[in-house]
């Protein structure tokens, strides 16, 4: 009996280091794991070398991300071989997708968990029953405390032919509108000023709820949450973008004029092959209408080049479209075949060097678009949220404008010593292709 308590006490004294890989939805999952463990008295530490237990929340999206996850697991396994680590736990998308193979190939890993496996991870480490009915309220933010992600749903009902996410995250499961508003309020109490709304497809939010709810209803409610300054919307799917969202953006007090809407391509042949649910005309009409109805709206997108069957004409159509729409922020990826996706049934016939050359051409175009747009901001005033001090330049801060999401968009370098999380009015003094230099307005 005594030994049982001794091992329980031993388990409870453990400290844990969490490594969060992949997308911001995984970040939220890692925050839920961290929050649950901390609320159970488990010490969370920053250094892997000093940890008793390491939890790696992996990514399994595309080749490079999978490779990174495997390398991080092997690094942690080395610590275990050296006797510096007691327990190695692996969770997240790579684990959900390849658990059987990984179990065989990585005996150093003590246990594999799947995505959103909060309860089992909690119970495994704390040996306590997981009671909390809504772990989100126990999130331990891994972001700077002035901004946080709000994951409004998990999983995806779409069937984009290049994407393995539904294989790892399952069908869409929206959280209740009331829960999300309550969580937004609790995040504000913890110092959050900027709320970043995320999902696999945010525009189908609530379609799986009974009765159905809709993104425009949720955003309207979040826009009433006192204490929030900025609300930012990500992962809008062009074929699910409701017209009801336009007045929400127009009349909003806190929703910033910024929209992340991945288009993936612009030729009808490619959009059809990618199973994106709309054609080139539909896409153009939507974006031109958004530009027309909300002139101050900045658009972020991402595109894939080198999808099976992409001809030079398809690619030229994409380039012309990017020239026409002039996206404010853009990410580009080369197609990588993912097994078990419908895309994997197609011949991956675009040579690797052609994929890279097409990606470079998109980047070159976007570089000049972004440079020209930034030049037009010189002398203009804008609001900037301060994220951190500049580690390279003393007396300079790094911030973001309302048109920049953390980690993926541009930065604003601000002269002076300013409190982290402050939102200040600044004047743009100079601009580069992907950064602005500004001074606080007197
Ligand atoms: S919307 Fe498409 S690309 Fe996005 S997660 Fe769903 S299936 Fe994948």
XYZ file of C-alpha atoms and ligand atoms in Angstrom:
450
model
C 0.000 0.000 0.000
C 2.815 2.401 1.072
C 4.650 1.712 -2.257
C 1.487 2.737 -4.180
C 1.428 6.116 -2.417
C 5.223 6.412 -2.825
C 4.922 5.926 -6.606
C 1.931 8.310 -6.735
C 3.943 10.945 -4.850
C 6.898 10.184 -7.159
C 4.667 10.640 -10.229
C 3.186 13.854 -8.847
C 6.660 15.411 -8.277
C 7.511 14.940 -11.972
C 8.174 17.958 -14.125
C 7.130 18.122 -17.742
C 8.497 19.882 -20.835
C 6.062 20.340 -23.745
C 7.249 20.759 -27.344
C 4.511 22.107 -29.622
C 5.060 21.649 -33.365
C 2.986 22.555 -36.416
C 0.051 24.925 -36.722
C -1.651 27.242 -34.263
C -4.419 24.697 -33.735
C -1.731 22.436 -32.300
C -0.543 25.373 -30.181
C -4.006 25.579 -28.600
C -3.975 21.818 -27.976
C -0.558 22.128 -26.294
C -1.917 25.016 -24.197
C -4.838 22.843 -23.058
C -2.443 20.015 -22.125
C -0.154 22.487 -20.286
C -3.051 24.173 -18.488
C -4.539 20.888 -17.326
C -1.200 19.592 -15.990
C -0.355 22.872 -14.264
C -3.797 22.983 -12.625
C -3.007 19.498 -11.252
C 0.224 20.795 -9.707
C 2.605 19.449 -12.316
C 5.613 21.722 -12.865
C 6.109 22.771 -16.479
C 9.693 23.560 -17.402
C 11.282 25.308 -20.373
C 14.380 23.155 -20.878
C 14.107 19.659 -22.390
C 17.439 18.694 -20.836
C 16.049 19.221 -17.305
C 12.769 17.381 -17.838
C 11.558 14.134 -16.275
C 8.863 13.816 -18.922
C 8.752 15.301 -22.420
C 5.501 15.573 -24.386
C 5.933 16.249 -28.107
C 2.765 17.514 -29.801
C 3.591 16.602 -33.382
C 2.544 17.774 -36.853
C 1.767 15.371 -39.688
C 0.594 17.802 -42.376
C 3.182 17.542 -45.158
C 6.596 15.975 -45.770
C 8.790 18.671 -44.203
C 6.587 18.961 -41.119
C 6.575 15.190 -40.614
C 10.351 15.120 -40.988
C 10.724 17.830 -38.341
C 8.451 15.923 -35.934
C 10.478 12.719 -36.363
C 13.751 14.589 -35.799
C 12.446 16.187 -32.596
C 11.300 12.782 -31.293
C 14.721 11.272 -32.052
C 16.472 14.143 -30.242
C 14.347 13.532 -27.145
C 14.975 9.796 -27.459
C 18.711 10.528 -27.271
C 18.136 12.194 -23.867
C 16.377 9.035 -22.752
C 19.222 6.792 -23.962
C 21.595 8.964 -21.896
C 19.367 8.351 -18.848
C 18.536 12.081 -18.648
C 14.854 11.573 -19.423
C 12.421 9.237 -17.668
C 9.447 9.345 -20.002
C 8.862 10.352 -23.639
C 5.275 10.882 -24.760
C 4.218 11.705 -28.328
C 0.857 13.210 -29.302
C -0.710 15.162 -32.158
C -1.208 14.629 -35.874
C 1.852 12.531 -36.776
C 1.002 10.196 -33.895
C -2.675 10.057 -34.900
C -1.764 9.218 -38.490
C 1.159 6.792 -38.100
C 0.799 5.391 -34.580
C 1.287 1.737 -35.560
C 4.388 2.408 -37.660
C 5.867 4.770 -35.063
C 5.233 2.312 -32.221
C 7.277 -0.306 -34.123
C 10.038 2.070 -35.237
C 10.410 4.121 -32.048
C 10.566 1.858 -28.978
C 12.097 4.764 -26.993
C 8.674 6.439 -26.965
C 6.776 5.310 -23.872
C 3.308 6.139 -25.152
C 1.608 7.555 -28.247
C -1.523 9.699 -28.017
C -3.715 11.057 -30.820
C -4.957 14.614 -31.447
C -7.028 16.307 -28.721
C -6.171 13.376 -26.376
C -6.148 15.763 -23.408
C -8.005 13.489 -21.004
C -5.750 10.451 -21.514
C -2.557 12.534 -21.348
C -3.773 14.209 -18.160
C -4.701 10.915 -16.528
C -1.476 9.233 -17.649
C 0.746 11.893 -16.081
C -1.257 12.875 -13.017
C -2.922 9.480 -12.385
C -5.913 11.656 -11.472
C -9.280 11.371 -13.234
C -9.717 14.193 -15.707
C -12.754 16.030 -14.306
C -12.731 19.469 -15.921
C -15.704 19.694 -18.282
C -14.101 22.391 -20.398
C -10.326 22.183 -20.336
C -10.029 25.296 -22.461
C -10.584 27.420 -19.401
C -7.430 25.929 -18.001
C -5.327 26.752 -21.067
C -1.814 27.839 -20.237
C -1.054 30.355 -22.972
C 2.143 29.621 -24.869
C 1.775 32.916 -26.741
C 2.746 36.327 -25.272
C -0.104 37.156 -22.866
C -1.522 40.033 -24.975
C -2.747 37.763 -27.778
C -4.297 34.312 -27.919
C -5.829 31.931 -30.432
C -9.488 30.927 -30.155
C -10.012 27.530 -31.774
C -13.714 27.594 -32.672
C -13.911 24.082 -34.099
C -11.736 21.066 -34.751
C -11.685 18.684 -37.692
C -12.916 19.357 -41.231
C -15.763 18.140 -43.461
C -14.117 19.352 -46.661
C -12.319 16.996 -49.042
C -9.561 19.109 -50.565
C -7.642 16.557 -52.561
C -4.160 17.629 -51.348
C -5.008 17.674 -47.654
C -4.552 14.976 -45.003
C -5.944 17.013 -42.099
C -9.374 15.310 -42.079
C -7.492 11.981 -41.815
C -5.769 13.211 -38.623
C -8.341 15.542 -37.083
C -11.597 13.878 -38.165
C -14.922 15.455 -39.019
C -15.767 19.022 -37.982
C -16.719 19.519 -34.333
C -17.703 23.106 -33.507
C -17.642 24.383 -29.938
C -20.782 26.044 -28.622
C -21.077 29.768 -29.214
C -21.690 30.339 -25.495
C -18.513 28.425 -24.559
C -16.427 30.445 -26.999
C -17.741 33.798 -25.781
C -17.115 32.736 -22.186
C -13.585 31.667 -23.074
C -12.986 34.993 -24.830
C -14.051 36.765 -21.623
C -11.740 34.610 -19.498
C -8.847 35.318 -21.857
C -9.479 39.071 -21.534
C -9.317 38.702 -17.729
C -5.853 37.158 -18.264
C -4.600 40.146 -20.244
C -5.456 39.155 -23.825
C -6.195 42.140 -26.083
C -5.981 40.432 -29.492
C -8.054 37.329 -30.210
C -7.163 35.275 -33.281
C -10.059 33.114 -34.475
C -8.873 29.804 -35.960
C -10.263 26.495 -37.237
C -9.581 24.189 -40.161
C -12.417 25.994 -41.960
C -13.751 28.879 -39.844
C -16.498 29.687 -42.389
C -18.354 26.434 -41.698
C -18.384 27.144 -37.966
C -21.558 25.830 -36.319
C -22.897 23.911 -39.318
C -22.514 20.707 -37.312
C -24.275 22.104 -34.223
C -27.965 21.517 -33.544
C -29.539 23.946 -33.879
C -27.070 25.174 -36.496
C -25.006 28.292 -35.663
C -23.032 30.502 -38.008
C -19.709 32.351 -38.038
C -21.385 35.746 -38.465
C -23.370 35.114 -35.257
C -20.227 34.135 -33.346
C -18.209 37.136 -34.588
C -21.083 39.468 -33.719
C -21.059 38.120 -30.135
C -17.257 38.213 -29.820
C -17.325 41.811 -31.054
C -19.249 42.701 -27.865
C -16.593 41.319 -25.510
C -15.288 44.249 -23.466
C -11.553 44.477 -23.024
C -10.738 42.988 -26.420
C -9.129 45.441 -28.835
C -8.572 43.310 -31.916
C -10.329 40.203 -33.280
C -8.673 38.581 -36.296
C -10.266 35.953 -38.555
C -8.241 33.134 -40.120
C -8.868 30.095 -42.341
C -11.933 31.341 -44.213
C -12.821 28.971 -47.080
C -13.777 30.913 -50.256
C -16.631 28.577 -51.151
C -18.200 28.896 -47.696
C -17.821 32.654 -47.218
C -21.300 33.948 -46.340
C -22.466 37.417 -47.513
C -23.736 37.851 -43.925
C -20.111 38.288 -42.843
C -19.720 41.518 -44.843
C -21.912 43.736 -42.595
C -20.239 42.120 -39.567
C -16.850 43.354 -40.792
C -18.285 46.740 -41.799
C -20.042 47.453 -38.492
C -17.532 45.772 -36.188
C -15.862 47.593 -33.294
C -13.138 45.053 -32.673
C -12.900 42.820 -35.743
C -9.856 44.128 -37.650
C -10.105 44.682 -41.453
C -7.990 41.624 -42.144
C -9.088 38.306 -43.611
C -7.072 35.131 -44.072
C -8.745 33.310 -46.991
C -6.605 30.546 -48.572
C -7.508 30.297 -52.299
C -4.925 27.609 -53.116
C -5.143 28.293 -56.891
C -6.995 30.402 -59.493
C -7.404 28.213 -62.561
C -10.751 26.420 -62.753
C -9.033 23.185 -63.791
C -6.814 23.246 -60.683
C -9.586 24.394 -58.312
C -11.715 21.498 -59.581
C -8.868 18.970 -59.263
C -8.195 20.281 -55.743
C -11.907 19.884 -54.887
C -12.161 23.450 -53.634
C -15.849 23.734 -54.418
C -15.771 26.813 -56.627
C -14.399 27.921 -60.004
C -12.174 30.837 -61.024
C -15.109 33.182 -61.757
C -16.723 32.440 -58.393
C -13.434 33.117 -56.627
C -12.814 36.382 -58.506
C -16.378 37.600 -57.883
C -16.049 36.906 -54.147
C -12.705 38.698 -53.730
C -13.587 41.691 -55.909
C -16.870 42.016 -54.022
C -15.021 41.944 -50.678
C -12.599 44.588 -51.949
C -15.538 46.676 -53.128
C -17.719 46.308 -50.020
C -14.875 46.650 -47.458
C -12.203 48.828 -49.148
C -9.955 48.887 -46.043
C -9.908 45.059 -45.834
C -6.449 43.449 -46.165
C -6.430 39.972 -47.654
C -4.043 37.171 -46.726
C -4.007 33.988 -48.767
C -1.991 30.884 -49.510
C -1.519 29.057 -52.811
C -0.140 25.690 -53.879
C 1.926 25.378 -57.072
C 2.826 22.181 -58.895
C -0.409 20.292 -58.185
C -0.798 17.219 -60.446
C -1.762 18.261 -63.963
C -0.868 21.952 -63.482
C -0.032 23.257 -66.967
C 1.917 26.404 -67.838
C -1.475 27.957 -68.709
C -2.862 27.078 -65.285
C 0.175 28.633 -63.656
C -0.009 31.775 -65.817
C -3.675 32.070 -64.818
C -2.610 31.967 -61.177
C 0.110 34.601 -61.686
C -2.310 36.921 -63.537
C -4.887 36.446 -60.809
C -2.365 37.352 -58.068
C -1.379 40.407 -60.139
C -5.049 41.393 -60.445
C -6.177 40.833 -56.845
C -2.945 42.149 -55.270
C -3.152 40.158 -52.017
C -1.648 42.016 -49.085
C -0.151 38.924 -47.484
C 0.598 35.620 -49.231
C 2.126 32.226 -48.508
C 3.057 29.767 -51.294
C 3.747 26.037 -51.045
C 4.886 23.437 -53.553
C 2.539 20.474 -53.803
C 3.694 17.437 -51.825
C 1.777 14.214 -52.284
C 0.151 12.915 -49.083
C -0.824 9.234 -49.025
C -4.483 8.359 -48.503
C -5.571 11.739 -49.906
C -7.516 11.731 -53.195
C -4.675 13.782 -54.661
C -2.370 10.787 -54.192
C -4.406 8.940 -56.835
C -3.267 11.541 -59.380
C 0.136 11.363 -61.057
C 2.494 13.857 -59.381
C 3.664 14.917 -62.838
C 5.062 18.419 -62.288
C 8.870 18.047 -62.012
C 10.366 19.240 -58.680
C 12.474 21.955 -60.315
C 9.397 23.308 -62.109
C 7.518 23.371 -58.772
C 10.327 25.354 -57.175
C 10.619 27.711 -60.147
C 6.870 28.404 -60.023
C 7.065 29.033 -56.261
C 9.942 31.470 -56.857
C 7.959 33.305 -59.530
C 5.017 33.725 -57.140
C 7.375 34.952 -54.410
C 9.024 37.453 -56.785
C 5.629 38.834 -57.820
C 4.450 39.076 -54.206
C 7.727 40.735 -53.202
C 7.084 43.630 -55.584
C 3.376 43.832 -54.710
C 4.215 43.967 -50.996
C 7.049 46.477 -51.480
C 4.839 48.862 -53.462
C 1.995 48.618 -50.955
C 4.381 49.307 -48.050
C 5.934 52.318 -49.852
C 2.448 53.868 -50.008
C 2.304 53.725 -46.167
C 5.322 55.988 -45.610
C 4.165 59.115 -43.744
C 0.871 57.452 -42.821
C -0.352 56.761 -39.252
C -1.350 53.305 -38.040
C -2.058 51.389 -34.822
C 0.680 48.979 -33.748
C 0.580 46.284 -31.069
C 3.932 45.772 -29.361
C 5.015 42.124 -29.271
C 8.558 42.348 -27.930
C 11.849 44.213 -27.663
C 14.090 43.864 -30.736
C 16.865 41.433 -29.700
C 19.150 42.883 -32.380
C 18.632 46.640 -31.933
C 18.688 48.325 -28.507
C 15.884 50.844 -27.926
C 13.742 49.305 -30.674
C 10.533 47.294 -30.310
C 8.952 44.770 -32.662
C 5.238 45.080 -33.255
C 2.479 44.424 -35.752
C -0.135 46.498 -37.505
C -3.811 45.511 -37.592
C -2.973 43.912 -40.937
C -0.418 41.483 -39.511
C -1.001 38.221 -37.694
C 1.712 36.896 -35.355
C 4.456 34.685 -36.749
C 3.204 34.595 -40.382
C 2.887 38.242 -41.501
C 4.970 41.404 -41.482
C 6.455 43.277 -38.539
C 6.727 46.939 -37.596
C 9.975 48.122 -36.009
C 9.213 50.876 -33.538
C 11.809 53.152 -31.967
C 11.597 53.566 -28.191
C 10.965 51.516 -25.034
C 7.281 50.568 -25.025
C 5.358 48.121 -22.829
C 4.762 44.684 -24.394
C 1.099 44.325 -25.377
C 0.541 48.087 -25.660
C -1.330 49.328 -28.738
C 0.113 52.665 -29.871
C -0.443 55.122 -32.699
C 2.641 55.367 -34.907
C 3.850 57.138 -38.035
C 5.593 55.126 -40.770
C 9.065 56.519 -41.481
C 10.327 53.891 -43.928
C 9.354 50.559 -45.445
C 10.873 47.408 -46.866
C 9.090 44.613 -48.779
C 8.009 42.792 -45.604
C 8.587 45.271 -42.770
C 7.810 48.827 -41.734
C 9.860 51.255 -39.641
C 7.809 53.643 -37.535
C 7.943 56.104 -34.645
C 5.379 56.621 -31.899
C 3.086 59.527 -32.778
C 3.655 62.477 -30.433
S -10.456 23.078 -45.709
Fe -9.381 21.711 -47.089
S -7.233 22.295 -46.783
Fe -8.346 23.073 -45.030
S -8.212 21.478 -43.466
Fe -10.105 21.141 -44.616
S -9.576 19.643 -46.191
Fe -7.673 20.559 -45.415
